[in-house]
Amino acid sequence: MPKTLLWMAVAALTLAPVAARAEGAPAGYPADYAKLIETSKGEQGVLVYSVMAAFNWKPVIEGFAKKYPWIKVETLDMSSELWDRYNTEKASGARTADLIASFGVDRWNEFIAKGEAVAHASPEESHLPAWARLAPGVYGLSADPVLIVWNKRLVPEGTKLDSMAAVAKFAEANAAKVKGRLTTYDSGSGTVNASFNWLWSTMHPDAWTTLQALAPATKFERSGGSMLEKVTSGEYTAAYLTSAITVYTKINEPARKAILDWSYVKDGQPMFVRAMAVAKGGRNPASARLLMDHILSKDGQIAFAKGGLTPVRDDIAAGEIPYGTIGQVAEAVGGADKLRFMPYDEASVASITGFVERWKRDVATGGRP
């Protein structure tokens, strides 16, 4: 037999069991799950609209491809405009997202109320805490802490900016030096960016005193990546209530590690529950369901953790992921009672909308009402 044909024959025998495993339903899944897998073979991949970058998705997509190699996953890294884009595309009959993965208390409530979330019951649901089961077919895929990050060369040695109170104290003691040198999300730009400061504020009746005190020292950004780069360069001294998924994957780069330090927020730790749902307007619902279930599986959660997200599942140990579990975050800030998970109830819609308006009036003006 020619060498080429021999190689092909051996490869076929070697790969056949892999292909067979890839097409079978995962262990413990319903018997009819195989029908969903078979249906996906006639679809055209999965289009995901999310607020996560390609490097966050990479480990997840690689693991998914091993299970379902015929499904191509395309992710678009977007901000709050993803909701309007989805609505416009669906109304016009254009191709739109099969799966949406984002946060945004008001927009998710609107999406659910309009019946746009497909009520897919994931076989992985039993491993999720109640706060990650947001509505039928709407699940939390991660619960990510916000952090305080600072440039060690611009902060006195031994100073730990490990709480909002510590940041405010530092800003007051160094008012002239740090004016315009702190940063956080621009809450005035809309409810999605406002979520970071809003959720922390729900833990503190006197939160506006702190936020207004920090205003003269603060410039506002719309991207966690921009904040991290500018703290690294020294343009900013520190960033408060910034996204962990940007920091985790970059903080240990040798050049940054020598410059940056970071902390969880010890006077109230916001945990951002990123939600996902199969979208009614998508054209590939079976493939989208498979991706959702993979994300919620233990393998999928560990993969997202490698991309910088914090798993929501209850069966992932600290040694299985490169960054902190929810339990480790709780321990670092002094107990689980210090954590506040992003709520998605209707009352929160009114609360965050009011927060944005007050921010524009009392904080965006530099702390002058």
CSV table of C-alpha atoms in Angstrom, one decimal:
chain,number,residue,atom,x,y,z
A,1,MET,CA,0.0,0.0,0.0
A,2,PRO,CA,1.4,3.5,-0.9
A,3,LYS,CA,2.6,5.4,2.2
A,4,THR,CA,0.0,8.1,1.6
A,5,LEU,CA,-2.9,5.7,1.6
A,6,LEU,CA,-1.4,3.8,4.6
A,7,TRP,CA,-1.2,7.1,6.5
A,8,MET,CA,-4.8,7.9,5.6
A,9,ALA,CA,-6.0,4.5,6.7
A,10,VAL,CA,-4.3,4.7,10.0
A,11,ALA,CA,-5.5,8.2,10.6
A,12,ALA,CA,-9.1,7.2,9.8
A,13,LEU,CA,-8.9,4.3,12.3
A,14,THR,CA,-7.3,6.6,14.9
A,15,LEU,CA,-9.8,9.5,14.5
A,16,ALA,CA,-12.9,7.4,14.1
A,17,PRO,CA,-13.4,6.9,17.9
A,18,VAL,CA,-12.8,10.7,18.5
A,19,ALA,CA,-15.4,11.6,15.9
A,20,ALA,CA,-17.9,9.1,17.4
A,21,ARG,CA,-17.3,10.6,20.9
A,22,ALA,CA,-17.6,14.1,19.5
A,23,GLU,CA,-21.1,13.4,18.1
A,24,GLY,CA,-22.5,11.6,21.1
A,25,ALA,CA,-24.5,13.3,23.9
A,26,PRO,CA,-22.5,14.2,26.9
A,27,ALA,CA,-22.7,11.8,29.9
A,28,GLY,CA,-25.8,12.3,32.0
A,29,TYR,CA,-27.7,14.3,29.3
A,30,PRO,CA,-31.2,13.3,28.2
A,31,ALA,CA,-31.5,10.5,25.7
A,32,ASP,CA,-33.1,12.8,23.1
A,33,TYR,CA,-30.2,15.2,23.2
A,34,ALA,CA,-28.7,13.3,20.3
A,35,LYS,CA,-31.5,14.7,18.1
A,36,LEU,CA,-30.3,18.3,19.0
A,37,ILE,CA,-26.8,17.3,17.9
A,38,GLU,CA,-28.1,15.9,14.7
A,39,THR,CA,-30.2,19.0,13.9
A,40,SER,CA,-27.1,21.2,14.4
A,41,LYS,CA,-25.4,19.5,11.5
A,42,GLY,CA,-27.9,21.1,9.1
A,43,GLU,CA,-27.3,24.6,10.5
A,44,GLN,CA,-24.7,27.3,9.6
A,45,GLY,CA,-22.7,27.7,12.8
A,46,VAL,CA,-23.3,30.0,15.7
A,47,LEU,CA,-23.1,33.8,15.7
A,48,VAL,CA,-22.6,35.3,19.2
A,49,TYR,CA,-23.0,38.9,20.3
A,50,SER,CA,-21.2,39.5,23.5
A,51,VAL,CA,-19.3,42.0,25.6
A,52,MET,CA,-16.3,39.7,25.9
A,53,ALA,CA,-13.1,39.8,23.8
A,54,ALA,CA,-11.8,37.1,21.5
A,55,PHE,CA,-9.1,36.2,24.1
A,56,ASN,CA,-11.9,35.5,26.7
A,57,TRP,CA,-13.7,33.2,24.3
A,58,LYS,CA,-10.7,31.4,22.8
A,59,PRO,CA,-10.4,28.5,25.4
A,60,VAL,CA,-14.2,28.0,25.3
A,61,ILE,CA,-14.4,27.8,21.5
A,62,GLU,CA,-11.4,25.4,21.3
A,63,GLY,CA,-13.1,23.0,23.7
A,64,PHE,CA,-16.4,23.3,21.9
A,65,ALA,CA,-14.8,22.5,18.6
A,66,LYS,CA,-13.5,19.2,20.0
A,67,LYS,CA,-17.1,18.2,20.9
A,68,TYR,CA,-18.8,19.5,17.8
A,69,PRO,CA,-16.2,20.1,15.1
A,70,TRP,CA,-18.7,20.9,12.4
A,71,ILE,CA,-20.0,23.9,14.2
A,72,LYS,CA,-18.2,27.2,13.4
A,73,VAL,CA,-18.5,29.8,16.2
A,74,GLU,CA,-18.2,33.5,15.4
A,75,THR,CA,-18.1,36.0,18.3
A,76,LEU,CA,-18.5,39.7,18.0
A,77,ASP,CA,-17.1,41.8,20.8
A,78,MET,CA,-19.6,44.6,21.3
A,79,SER,CA,-20.8,47.0,24.0
A,80,SER,CA,-24.4,48.0,24.8
A,81,GLU,CA,-25.1,48.6,21.1
A,82,LEU,CA,-25.6,44.8,20.6
A,83,TRP,CA,-29.2,45.1,21.8
A,84,ASP,CA,-30.2,47.7,19.3
A,85,ARG,CA,-28.3,45.8,16.5
A,86,TYR,CA,-30.1,42.6,17.4
A,87,ASN,CA,-33.5,44.3,17.3
A,88,THR,CA,-32.8,46.1,14.0
A,89,GLU,CA,-31.5,43.0,12.3
A,90,LYS,CA,-34.4,40.8,13.5
A,91,ALA,CA,-37.0,43.3,12.4
A,92,SER,CA,-35.4,43.5,8.9
A,93,GLY,CA,-35.1,39.7,8.6
A,94,ALA,CA,-31.3,39.9,8.4
A,95,ARG,CA,-29.0,37.4,10.0
A,96,THR,CA,-28.5,38.2,13.7
A,97,ALA,CA,-27.2,36.7,16.9
A,98,ASP,CA,-28.0,33.1,17.7
A,99,LEU,CA,-26.7,33.6,21.3
A,100,ILE,CA,-26.4,36.8,23.3
A,101,ALA,CA,-23.9,37.0,26.2
A,102,SER,CA,-23.9,40.3,28.1
A,103,PHE,CA,-25.0,42.2,31.1
A,104,GLY,CA,-27.4,45.1,31.4
A,105,VAL,CA,-30.2,44.9,33.9
A,106,ASP,CA,-32.7,47.0,31.9
A,107,ARG,CA,-31.9,45.5,28.5
A,108,TRP,CA,-32.2,41.9,29.7
A,109,ASN,CA,-35.5,42.6,31.4
A,110,GLU,CA,-36.8,44.1,28.1
A,111,PHE,CA,-35.4,41.2,26.1
A,112,ILE,CA,-37.2,38.6,28.4
A,113,ALA,CA,-40.4,40.6,28.5
A,114,LYS,CA,-40.6,40.7,24.7
A,115,GLY,CA,-40.2,36.9,24.5
A,116,GLU,CA,-36.8,37.0,22.7
A,117,ALA,CA,-35.1,34.5,25.0
A,118,VAL,CA,-35.7,30.9,23.9
A,119,ALA,CA,-36.7,28.9,27.0
A,120,HIS,CA,-34.0,26.2,26.7
A,121,ALA,CA,-33.7,24.2,29.9
A,122,SER,CA,-30.0,23.3,30.1
A,123,PRO,CA,-29.1,19.8,31.4
A,124,GLU,CA,-26.4,21.7,33.4
A,125,GLU,CA,-28.9,23.7,35.4
A,126,SER,CA,-28.7,21.6,38.6
A,127,HIS,CA,-25.1,22.8,39.0
A,128,LEU,CA,-26.1,26.5,39.0
A,129,PRO,CA,-26.9,28.7,42.0
A,130,ALA,CA,-30.3,30.3,42.1
A,131,TRP,CA,-28.9,33.8,41.2
A,132,ALA,CA,-27.5,32.3,38.0
A,133,ARG,CA,-30.9,31.0,36.9
A,134,LEU,CA,-32.3,34.4,35.8
A,135,ALA,CA,-35.4,33.4,33.7
A,136,PRO,CA,-36.4,30.4,31.6
A,137,GLY,CA,-33.5,29.9,29.2
A,138,VAL,CA,-31.5,32.8,30.6
A,139,TYR,CA,-28.4,31.8,32.7
A,140,GLY,CA,-25.5,33.4,34.3
A,141,LEU,CA,-22.3,32.3,32.5
A,142,SER,CA,-19.9,34.0,35.0
A,143,ALA,CA,-19.9,36.1,38.1
A,144,ASP,CA,-16.9,38.4,37.7
A,145,PRO,CA,-15.6,40.6,40.5
A,146,VAL,CA,-14.6,44.2,39.9
A,147,LEU,CA,-11.1,45.3,41.1
A,148,ILE,CA,-9.0,48.2,42.2
A,149,VAL,CA,-5.8,48.4,40.2
A,150,TRP,CA,-2.9,50.9,40.8
A,151,ASN,CA,0.5,51.8,39.5
A,152,LYS,CA,3.0,51.0,42.3
A,153,ARG,CA,5.4,53.7,41.1
A,154,LEU,CA,2.8,56.4,41.7
A,155,VAL,CA,1.5,55.1,45.1
A,156,PRO,CA,3.6,55.2,48.3
A,157,GLU,CA,5.2,51.9,49.2
A,158,GLY,CA,3.0,50.0,51.6
A,159,THR,CA,-0.2,51.8,50.6
A,160,LYS,CA,-2.9,49.3,49.7
A,161,LEU,CA,-5.9,50.6,47.8
A,162,ASP,CA,-8.0,47.6,48.8
A,163,SER,CA,-11.4,49.4,49.3
A,164,MET,CA,-13.3,52.3,48.0
A,165,ALA,CA,-12.7,54.0,51.4
A,166,ALA,CA,-9.0,53.5,50.9
A,167,VAL,CA,-9.1,55.0,47.4
A,168,ALA,CA,-11.1,58.0,48.7
A,169,LYS,CA,-8.7,58.5,51.6
A,170,PHE,CA,-5.7,58.4,49.2
A,171,ALA,CA,-7.3,60.9,46.8
A,172,GLU,CA,-8.1,63.3,49.7
A,173,ALA,CA,-4.5,63.1,51.1
A,174,ASN,CA,-3.0,63.7,47.6
A,175,ALA,CA,-5.6,66.0,46.1
A,176,ALA,CA,-3.3,68.1,44.0
A,177,LYS,CA,-1.2,65.2,42.8
A,178,VAL,CA,-4.0,62.8,41.8
A,179,LYS,CA,-6.5,65.3,40.3
A,180,GLY,CA,-7.6,63.8,37.1
A,181,ARG,CA,-5.4,60.8,37.7
A,182,LEU,CA,-7.9,58.2,38.9
A,183,THR,CA,-10.4,56.4,36.6
A,184,THR,CA,-13.5,54.3,36.6
A,185,TYR,CA,-16.4,53.5,34.2
A,186,ASP,CA,-18.4,56.4,32.8
A,187,SER,CA,-21.8,55.8,34.4
A,188,GLY,CA,-23.3,58.7,32.5
A,189,SER,CA,-22.9,56.8,29.2
A,190,GLY,CA,-25.7,54.4,30.0
A,191,THR,CA,-26.9,51.7,32.3
A,192,VAL,CA,-24.3,49.0,31.2
A,193,ASN,CA,-21.3,51.1,32.2
A,194,ALA,CA,-23.2,52.4,35.2
A,195,SER,CA,-23.6,48.9,36.5
A,196,PHE,CA,-20.1,48.8,38.0
A,197,ASN,CA,-20.5,51.8,40.4
A,198,TRP,CA,-24.2,51.3,40.8
A,199,LEU,CA,-23.8,47.7,42.2
A,200,TRP,CA,-21.2,48.9,44.7
A,201,SER,CA,-23.5,51.8,45.7
A,202,THR,CA,-26.3,49.4,46.6
A,203,MET,CA,-24.2,48.2,49.5
A,204,HIS,CA,-23.6,51.6,51.0
A,205,PRO,CA,-26.3,54.1,52.1
A,206,ASP,CA,-23.6,56.9,52.0
A,207,ALA,CA,-22.2,55.8,48.7
A,208,TRP,CA,-22.8,59.2,47.0
A,209,THR,CA,-20.5,60.8,49.6
A,210,THR,CA,-17.7,58.6,48.4
A,211,LEU,CA,-18.4,58.9,44.7
A,212,GLN,CA,-18.7,62.7,44.9
A,213,ALA,CA,-15.5,62.9,46.9
A,214,LEU,CA,-13.7,60.9,44.2
A,215,ALA,CA,-15.1,62.9,41.3
A,216,PRO,CA,-12.5,65.7,41.1
A,217,ALA,CA,-9.7,63.1,40.9
A,218,THR,CA,-11.5,61.0,38.4
A,219,LYS,CA,-11.6,60.8,34.6
A,220,PHE,CA,-14.2,58.5,33.2
A,221,GLU,CA,-13.6,55.7,30.6
A,222,ARG,CA,-15.9,53.3,28.7
A,223,SER,CA,-13.5,50.4,28.5
A,224,GLY,CA,-11.7,48.3,31.1
A,225,GLY,CA,-8.9,47.8,28.6
A,226,SER,CA,-8.3,51.5,28.2
A,227,MET,CA,-8.2,51.9,32.0
A,228,LEU,CA,-5.6,49.1,32.3
A,229,GLU,CA,-3.4,50.5,29.6
A,230,LYS,CA,-3.4,54.0,31.0
A,231,VAL,CA,-2.7,52.9,34.6
A,232,THR,CA,0.2,50.8,33.2
A,233,SER,CA,1.6,53.8,31.3
A,234,GLY,CA,1.2,56.1,34.3
A,235,GLU,CA,-1.4,58.4,32.8
A,236,TYR,CA,-3.6,57.2,35.6
A,237,THR,CA,-2.5,56.4,39.1
A,238,ALA,CA,-5.4,53.9,39.8
A,239,ALA,CA,-8.6,52.5,38.4
A,240,TYR,CA,-11.4,51.7,40.8
A,241,LEU,CA,-14.3,49.3,40.2
A,242,THR,CA,-12.8,48.1,36.9
A,243,SER,CA,-13.5,44.7,35.2
A,244,ALA,CA,-11.5,41.7,36.4
A,245,ILE,CA,-11.8,39.9,33.0
A,246,THR,CA,-9.5,42.5,31.5
A,247,VAL,CA,-7.0,42.5,34.4
A,248,TYR,CA,-6.7,38.8,35.2
A,249,THR,CA,-5.3,37.8,31.9
A,250,LYS,CA,-2.8,40.6,31.6
A,251,ILE,CA,-1.7,41.5,35.2
A,252,ASN,CA,1.0,38.8,35.3
A,253,GLU,CA,2.7,39.9,32.1
A,254,PRO,CA,6.3,40.6,33.2
A,255,ALA,CA,6.3,44.3,32.2
A,256,ARG,CA,3.0,44.9,34.0
A,257,LYS,CA,3.7,42.8,37.1
A,258,ALA,CA,6.7,45.1,37.9
A,259,ILE,CA,4.4,48.1,37.7
A,260,LEU,CA,0.9,47.2,38.8
A,261,ASP,CA,-0.8,45.9,42.0
A,262,TRP,CA,-4.4,45.1,42.5
A,263,SER,CA,-7.0,44.2,45.1
A,264,TYR,CA,-10.6,43.0,45.5
A,265,VAL,CA,-12.9,45.6,47.0
A,266,LYS,CA,-13.0,44.9,50.8
A,267,ASP,CA,-15.8,47.3,51.7
A,268,GLY,CA,-18.3,45.6,49.4
A,269,GLN,CA,-17.4,43.3,46.4
A,270,PRO,CA,-19.6,43.7,43.4
A,271,MET,CA,-19.9,40.4,41.4
A,272,PHE,CA,-21.1,40.9,37.8
A,273,VAL,CA,-23.3,38.2,36.6
A,274,ARG,CA,-22.9,37.9,32.8
A,275,ALA,CA,-26.1,36.5,31.4
A,276,MET,CA,-26.7,34.5,28.2
A,277,ALA,CA,-29.7,33.2,26.2
A,278,VAL,CA,-30.4,31.6,22.9
A,279,ALA,CA,-32.0,34.4,20.8
A,280,LYS,CA,-35.4,33.9,19.2
A,281,GLY,CA,-34.2,35.8,16.1
A,282,GLY,CA,-31.3,33.5,15.4
A,283,ARG,CA,-31.2,31.1,12.5
A,284,ASN,CA,-29.2,28.3,14.3
A,285,PRO,CA,-31.1,27.4,17.5
A,286,ALA,CA,-29.8,23.9,17.9
A,287,SER,CA,-26.1,24.9,17.6
A,288,ALA,CA,-26.7,27.8,20.0
A,289,ARG,CA,-28.2,25.4,22.5
A,290,LEU,CA,-25.2,23.2,22.3
A,291,LEU,CA,-22.9,26.1,22.8
A,292,MET,CA,-24.9,27.3,25.8
A,293,ASP,CA,-24.8,23.9,27.4
A,294,HIS,CA,-21.0,23.6,26.8
A,295,ILE,CA,-20.4,27.0,28.4
A,296,LEU,CA,-22.4,25.8,31.5
A,297,SER,CA,-20.6,22.4,31.6
A,298,LYS,CA,-17.7,22.0,34.0
A,299,ASP,CA,-15.3,21.9,31.0
A,300,GLY,CA,-16.8,25.0,29.6
A,301,GLN,CA,-16.7,26.9,32.9
A,302,ILE,CA,-13.0,26.0,33.4
A,303,ALA,CA,-12.3,27.1,29.8
A,304,PHE,CA,-13.9,30.5,30.4
A,305,ALA,CA,-11.9,30.8,33.6
A,306,LYS,CA,-8.8,30.4,31.5
A,307,GLY,CA,-10.1,33.3,29.5
A,308,GLY,CA,-10.4,35.4,32.7
A,309,LEU,CA,-14.0,34.8,33.8
A,310,THR,CA,-15.2,33.5,37.1
A,311,PRO,CA,-17.2,30.3,37.0
A,312,VAL,CA,-20.7,30.2,38.5
A,313,ARG,CA,-20.8,26.4,39.0
A,314,ASP,CA,-20.7,24.9,42.4
A,315,ASP,CA,-18.3,22.0,41.6
A,316,ILE,CA,-15.1,23.8,40.5
A,317,ALA,CA,-12.2,23.8,42.9
A,318,ALA,CA,-9.6,26.5,43.3
A,319,GLY,CA,-6.8,24.4,41.8
A,320,GLU,CA,-8.8,23.8,38.6
A,321,ILE,CA,-8.7,27.4,37.4
A,322,PRO,CA,-6.0,30.0,37.0
A,323,TYR,CA,-7.8,32.8,38.8
A,324,GLY,CA,-10.1,33.1,41.8
A,325,THR,CA,-13.2,31.1,42.4
A,326,ILE,CA,-16.2,32.8,44.0
A,327,GLY,CA,-15.2,31.2,47.3
A,328,GLN,CA,-11.7,32.6,47.0
A,329,VAL,CA,-13.0,36.1,46.3
A,330,ALA,CA,-15.3,35.8,49.4
A,331,GLU,CA,-12.4,34.7,51.6
A,332,ALA,CA,-10.2,37.6,50.3
A,333,VAL,CA,-12.8,40.3,51.2
A,334,GLY,CA,-13.8,38.9,54.6
A,335,GLY,CA,-16.7,36.6,53.9
A,336,ALA,CA,-19.6,35.8,51.5
A,337,ASP,CA,-21.7,38.5,53.1
A,338,LYS,CA,-19.4,41.1,51.5
A,339,LEU,CA,-20.3,39.9,48.0
A,340,ARG,CA,-23.2,41.4,46.0
A,341,PHE,CA,-24.3,39.6,42.9
A,342,MET,CA,-25.8,41.5,40.1
A,343,PRO,CA,-29.6,41.3,40.4
A,344,TYR,CA,-31.8,41.2,37.3
A,345,ASP,CA,-35.2,42.0,38.9
A,346,GLU,CA,-37.5,44.8,37.7
A,347,ALA,CA,-36.8,46.9,40.8
A,348,SER,CA,-33.1,47.0,39.8
A,349,VAL,CA,-34.1,48.6,36.5
A,350,ALA,CA,-35.6,51.6,38.2
A,351,SER,CA,-32.7,51.8,40.6
A,352,ILE,CA,-30.0,51.8,38.0
A,353,THR,CA,-31.9,54.3,35.8
A,354,GLY,CA,-32.1,56.7,38.7
A,355,PHE,CA,-28.4,56.1,39.5
A,356,VAL,CA,-27.4,57.2,36.0
A,357,GLU,CA,-29.4,60.4,36.3
A,358,ARG,CA,-27.9,61.3,39.7
A,359,TRP,CA,-24.4,60.5,38.5
A,360,LYS,CA,-24.8,63.0,35.6
A,361,ARG,CA,-25.9,65.6,38.1
A,362,ASP,CA,-23.7,65.0,41.1
A,363,VAL,CA,-20.5,63.1,39.8
A,364,ALA,CA,-20.0,63.9,36.2
A,365,THR,CA,-19.9,67.6,37.1
A,366,GLY,CA,-16.8,66.9,39.2
A,367,GLY,CA,-18.6,66.3,42.4
A,368,ARG,CA,-20.4,69.7,42.4
A,369,PRO,CA,-24.2,69.3,42.5
